[in-house]
Structure formats: C-alpha cells, structure tokens
Amino acid sequence: MDQLPAALERAGNEDSWAVADAISRVLKDSEELHSWRRRLLSACMRGLVATYSSSKDEHKQEVEKSMLLRLEELLCVVEEVDPDDWCSLVKTGLKYRYRDETFLKVLNVAIQILYKRESSL
C-alpha cells in the first residue's frame, strides 16, 4: 500500500488506480482515509506532470482526461495540495496543455477550491 502512490505516478497505470480505488473503499470509515486521499492527489498531480513532460504533444488524451477528472474529484474532497506539486502541475500544464479544454476546466475548478478561503477578504 505504501508503494502504490509511486506506481500511480506513471502514466497509463489504470490497474494501479483500480487498486487505489479499492483501498479507498476499504478505508471509507477510517481515520486514514484523508491521509490516503492526500497521497493519491499528490500522485495524480505528479503523474500528470510526468505525462505532460514526456509527451509534449497531446496524443494520450484519454489517459490525461481520466487523470484530470480524478484530480478534480480528489481536490473536491481533500481541498489542499502540496505547494511544490501544485506549482509543478500549473507550470507544466500551462506550458504544454494551455489549449486543452479539459486541463483548463480542471485548473479553473482547482483554483476555485484552493483559493476560496482567500476570496472572503
């Protein structure tokens, strides 16, 4: 279970994500669930950065789209990210996917979630 987030960082690893989903269901009522989801969120962001960096063209759109939707889902629950992971995702994503509609939509949702507390000032 501890090595799974590292495996999830590799693009196209749908079987590992299926295992991660199963673990999330097992941890549903556990105190460890939030920590587990944070690790999954970090792995998802790192996986997207690796995908964007390795395939500068958009030929893996379905894999990227599923990872982006997973990122959005995790962000809605966790509502906090590692600043280094967030910075890498934004920089790399905007560099290579600034025209990708799904990326931009998820980025907008992420910004709304992550910066909503500051908007009340």
PDB file of C-alpha atoms in Angstrom:
ATOM      1  CA  MET A   1       0.000   0.000   0.000  1.00  0.00           C
ATOM      2  CA  ASP A   2       2.891   2.356   0.701  1.00  0.00           C
ATOM      3  CA  GLN A   3       4.454   1.823  -2.738  1.00  0.00           C
ATOM      4  CA  LEU A   4       1.190   2.271  -4.644  1.00  0.00           C
ATOM      5  CA  PRO A   5       1.233   6.104  -4.838  1.00  0.00           C
ATOM      6  CA  ALA A   6       4.661   5.966  -6.506  1.00  0.00           C
ATOM      7  CA  ALA A   7       3.330   3.464  -9.044  1.00  0.00           C
ATOM      8  CA  LEU A   8       0.366   5.734  -9.740  1.00  0.00           C
ATOM      9  CA  GLU A   9       2.682   8.499 -10.878  1.00  0.00           C
ATOM     10  CA  ARG A  10       3.436   6.547 -14.043  1.00  0.00           C
ATOM     11  CA  ALA A  11       1.021   7.447 -16.803  1.00  0.00           C
ATOM     12  CA  GLY A  12      -1.434   4.894 -18.083  1.00  0.00           C
ATOM     13  CA  ASN A  13      -1.399   2.800 -14.946  1.00  0.00           C
ATOM     14  CA  GLU A  14      -5.173   2.194 -14.795  1.00  0.00           C
ATOM     15  CA  ASP A  15      -4.807  -1.124 -12.951  1.00  0.00           C
ATOM     16  CA  SER A  16      -2.993   0.603 -10.101  1.00  0.00           C
ATOM     17  CA  TRP A  17      -5.727   3.240  -9.931  1.00  0.00           C
ATOM     18  CA  ALA A  18      -8.308   0.457  -9.683  1.00  0.00           C
ATOM     19  CA  VAL A  19      -6.384  -0.911  -6.689  1.00  0.00           C
ATOM     20  CA  ALA A  20      -6.206   2.593  -5.196  1.00  0.00           C
ATOM     21  CA  ASP A  21      -9.973   2.936  -5.576  1.00  0.00           C
ATOM     22  CA  ALA A  22     -10.461  -0.399  -3.826  1.00  0.00           C
ATOM     23  CA  ILE A  23      -8.222   0.704  -0.960  1.00  0.00           C
ATOM     24  CA  SER A  24     -10.199   3.951  -0.703  1.00  0.00           C
ATOM     25  CA  ARG A  25     -13.427   1.966  -0.381  1.00  0.00           C
ATOM     26  CA  VAL A  26     -11.895  -0.209   2.358  1.00  0.00           C
ATOM     27  CA  LEU A  27     -10.708   2.895   4.229  1.00  0.00           C
ATOM     28  CA  LYS A  28     -14.095   4.599   3.801  1.00  0.00           C
ATOM     29  CA  ASP A  29     -14.867   4.963   7.511  1.00  0.00           C
ATOM     30  CA  SER A  30     -11.250   5.017   8.663  1.00  0.00           C
ATOM     31  CA  GLU A  31      -9.211   7.869  10.086  1.00  0.00           C
ATOM     32  CA  GLU A  32      -6.550   7.066   7.469  1.00  0.00           C
ATOM     33  CA  LEU A  33      -8.808   7.950   4.531  1.00  0.00           C
ATOM     34  CA  HIS A  34      -7.907  11.650   4.390  1.00  0.00           C
ATOM     35  CA  SER A  35      -4.173  10.903   4.505  1.00  0.00           C
ATOM     36  CA  TRP A  36      -4.608   8.249   1.811  1.00  0.00           C
ATOM     37  CA  ARG A  37      -6.507  10.648  -0.431  1.00  0.00           C
ATOM     38  CA  ARG A  38      -3.810  13.292   0.016  1.00  0.00           C
ATOM     39  CA  ARG A  39      -1.208  10.784  -1.157  1.00  0.00           C
ATOM     40  CA  LEU A  40      -3.410   9.870  -4.124  1.00  0.00           C
ATOM     41  CA  LEU A  41      -3.858  13.547  -5.002  1.00  0.00           C
ATOM     42  CA  SER A  42      -0.111  14.097  -4.914  1.00  0.00           C
ATOM     43  CA  ALA A  43       0.478  11.003  -7.062  1.00  0.00           C
ATOM     44  CA  CYS A  44      -2.138  12.171  -9.545  1.00  0.00           C
ATOM     45  CA  MET A  45      -0.555  15.610  -9.892  1.00  0.00           C
ATOM     46  CA  ARG A  46       2.928  14.121 -10.271  1.00  0.00           C
ATOM     47  CA  GLY A  47       1.608  11.658 -12.832  1.00  0.00           C
ATOM     48  CA  LEU A  48       0.112  14.476 -14.878  1.00  0.00           C
ATOM     49  CA  VAL A  49       3.363  16.440 -14.715  1.00  0.00           C
ATOM     50  CA  ALA A  50       5.274  13.371 -15.907  1.00  0.00           C
ATOM     51  CA  THR A  51       2.780  12.790 -18.702  1.00  0.00           C
ATOM     52  CA  TYR A  52       2.909  16.398 -19.863  1.00  0.00           C
ATOM     53  CA  SER A  53       6.703  16.488 -19.731  1.00  0.00           C
ATOM     54  CA  SER A  54       7.198  13.213 -21.579  1.00  0.00           C
ATOM     55  CA  SER A  55       4.552  13.697 -24.263  1.00  0.00           C
ATOM     56  CA  LYS A  56       4.573  17.313 -25.239  1.00  0.00           C
ATOM     57  CA  ASP A  57       2.000  16.640 -27.909  1.00  0.00           C
ATOM     58  CA  GLU A  58      -1.476  15.635 -26.864  1.00  0.00           C
ATOM     59  CA  HIS A  59      -1.552  12.023 -28.062  1.00  0.00           C
ATOM     60  CA  LYS A  60      -2.545  10.494 -24.709  1.00  0.00           C
ATOM     61  CA  GLN A  61      -5.740  12.485 -24.322  1.00  0.00           C
ATOM     62  CA  GLU A  62      -7.894   9.724 -22.823  1.00  0.00           C
ATOM     63  CA  VAL A  63      -5.326   8.880 -20.146  1.00  0.00           C
ATOM     64  CA  GLU A  64      -4.845  12.550 -19.359  1.00  0.00           C
ATOM     65  CA  LYS A  65      -8.568  13.189 -19.261  1.00  0.00           C
ATOM     66  CA  SER A  66      -9.187  10.364 -16.791  1.00  0.00           C
ATOM     67  CA  MET A  67      -6.328  11.610 -14.595  1.00  0.00           C
ATOM     68  CA  LEU A  68      -7.640  15.171 -14.727  1.00  0.00           C
ATOM     69  CA  LEU A  69     -11.123  14.037 -13.727  1.00  0.00           C
ATOM     70  CA  ARG A  70      -9.611  12.027 -10.880  1.00  0.00           C
ATOM     71  CA  LEU A  71      -7.622  15.109  -9.843  1.00  0.00           C
ATOM     72  CA  GLU A  72     -10.796  17.181  -9.749  1.00  0.00           C
ATOM     73  CA  GLU A  73     -12.597  14.515  -7.726  1.00  0.00           C
ATOM     74  CA  LEU A  74      -9.768  14.283  -5.194  1.00  0.00           C
ATOM     75  CA  LEU A  75      -9.448  18.056  -4.918  1.00  0.00           C
ATOM     76  CA  CYS A  76     -13.140  18.368  -4.073  1.00  0.00           C
ATOM     77  CA  VAL A  77     -12.619  16.030  -1.124  1.00  0.00           C
ATOM     78  CA  VAL A  78      -9.116  16.902   0.083  1.00  0.00           C
ATOM     79  CA  GLU A  79      -9.185  20.681  -0.614  1.00  0.00           C
ATOM     80  CA  GLU A  80      -5.438  21.110  -0.028  1.00  0.00           C
ATOM     81  CA  VAL A  81      -2.331  20.291  -2.022  1.00  0.00           C
ATOM     82  CA  ASP A  82       1.409  20.170  -1.600  1.00  0.00           C
ATOM     83  CA  PRO A  83       2.647  23.578  -2.843  1.00  0.00           C
ATOM     84  CA  ASP A  84       5.516  22.039  -4.848  1.00  0.00           C
ATOM     85  CA  ASP A  85       3.190  19.572  -6.588  1.00  0.00           C
ATOM     86  CA  TRP A  86       0.695  22.354  -7.333  1.00  0.00           C
ATOM     87  CA  CYS A  87       3.378  24.652  -8.749  1.00  0.00           C
ATOM     88  CA  SER A  88       4.781  21.889 -10.969  1.00  0.00           C
ATOM     89  CA  LEU A  89       1.340  20.940 -12.249  1.00  0.00           C
ATOM     90  CA  VAL A  90       0.351  24.511 -13.082  1.00  0.00           C
ATOM     91  CA  LYS A  91       3.658  25.373 -14.759  1.00  0.00           C
ATOM     92  CA  THR A  92       3.955  22.174 -16.762  1.00  0.00           C
ATOM     93  CA  GLY A  93       0.265  22.031 -17.605  1.00  0.00           C
ATOM     94  CA  LEU A  94       0.172  25.603 -18.862  1.00  0.00           C
ATOM     95  CA  LYS A  95       3.392  25.091 -20.799  1.00  0.00           C
ATOM     96  CA  TYR A  96       2.207  22.004 -22.691  1.00  0.00           C
ATOM     97  CA  ARG A  97      -1.598  21.988 -22.438  1.00  0.00           C
ATOM     98  CA  TYR A  98      -2.628  25.629 -22.488  1.00  0.00           C
ATOM     99  CA  ARG A  99      -5.079  24.824 -25.301  1.00  0.00           C
ATOM    100  CA  ASP A 100      -6.520  21.666 -23.746  1.00  0.00           C
ATOM    101  CA  GLU A 101     -10.115  22.342 -22.699  1.00  0.00           C
ATOM    102  CA  THR A 102     -10.238  19.620 -20.021  1.00  0.00           C
ATOM    103  CA  PHE A 103      -6.998  20.781 -18.425  1.00  0.00           C
ATOM    104  CA  LEU A 104      -8.202  24.387 -18.324  1.00  0.00           C
ATOM    105  CA  LYS A 105     -11.573  23.431 -16.839  1.00  0.00           C
ATOM    106  CA  VAL A 106      -9.970  21.338 -14.093  1.00  0.00           C
ATOM    107  CA  LEU A 107      -7.412  24.073 -13.435  1.00  0.00           C
ATOM    108  CA  ASN A 108     -10.248  26.576 -13.003  1.00  0.00           C
ATOM    109  CA  VAL A 109     -12.076  24.251 -10.591  1.00  0.00           C
ATOM    110  CA  ALA A 110      -8.846  23.662  -8.668  1.00  0.00           C
ATOM    111  CA  ILE A 111      -8.223  27.382  -8.337  1.00  0.00           C
ATOM    112  CA  GLN A 112     -11.775  27.898  -7.080  1.00  0.00           C
ATOM    113  CA  ILE A 113     -11.359  25.138  -4.488  1.00  0.00           C
ATOM    114  CA  LEU A 114      -7.864  26.001  -3.327  1.00  0.00           C
ATOM    115  CA  TYR A 115      -8.280  29.754  -3.143  1.00  0.00           C
ATOM    116  CA  LYS A 116     -11.878  30.042  -1.936  1.00  0.00           C
ATOM    117  CA  ARG A 117     -10.818  30.866   1.631  1.00  0.00           C
ATOM    118  CA  GLU A 118      -8.858  33.881   0.436  1.00  0.00           C
ATOM    119  CA  SER A 119     -11.774  35.301  -1.560  1.00  0.00           C
ATOM    120  CA  SER A 120     -13.669  36.282   1.594  1.00  0.00           C
ATOM    121  CA  LEU A 121     -11.136  39.013   2.433  1.00  0.00           C
TER     122      LEU A 121
END
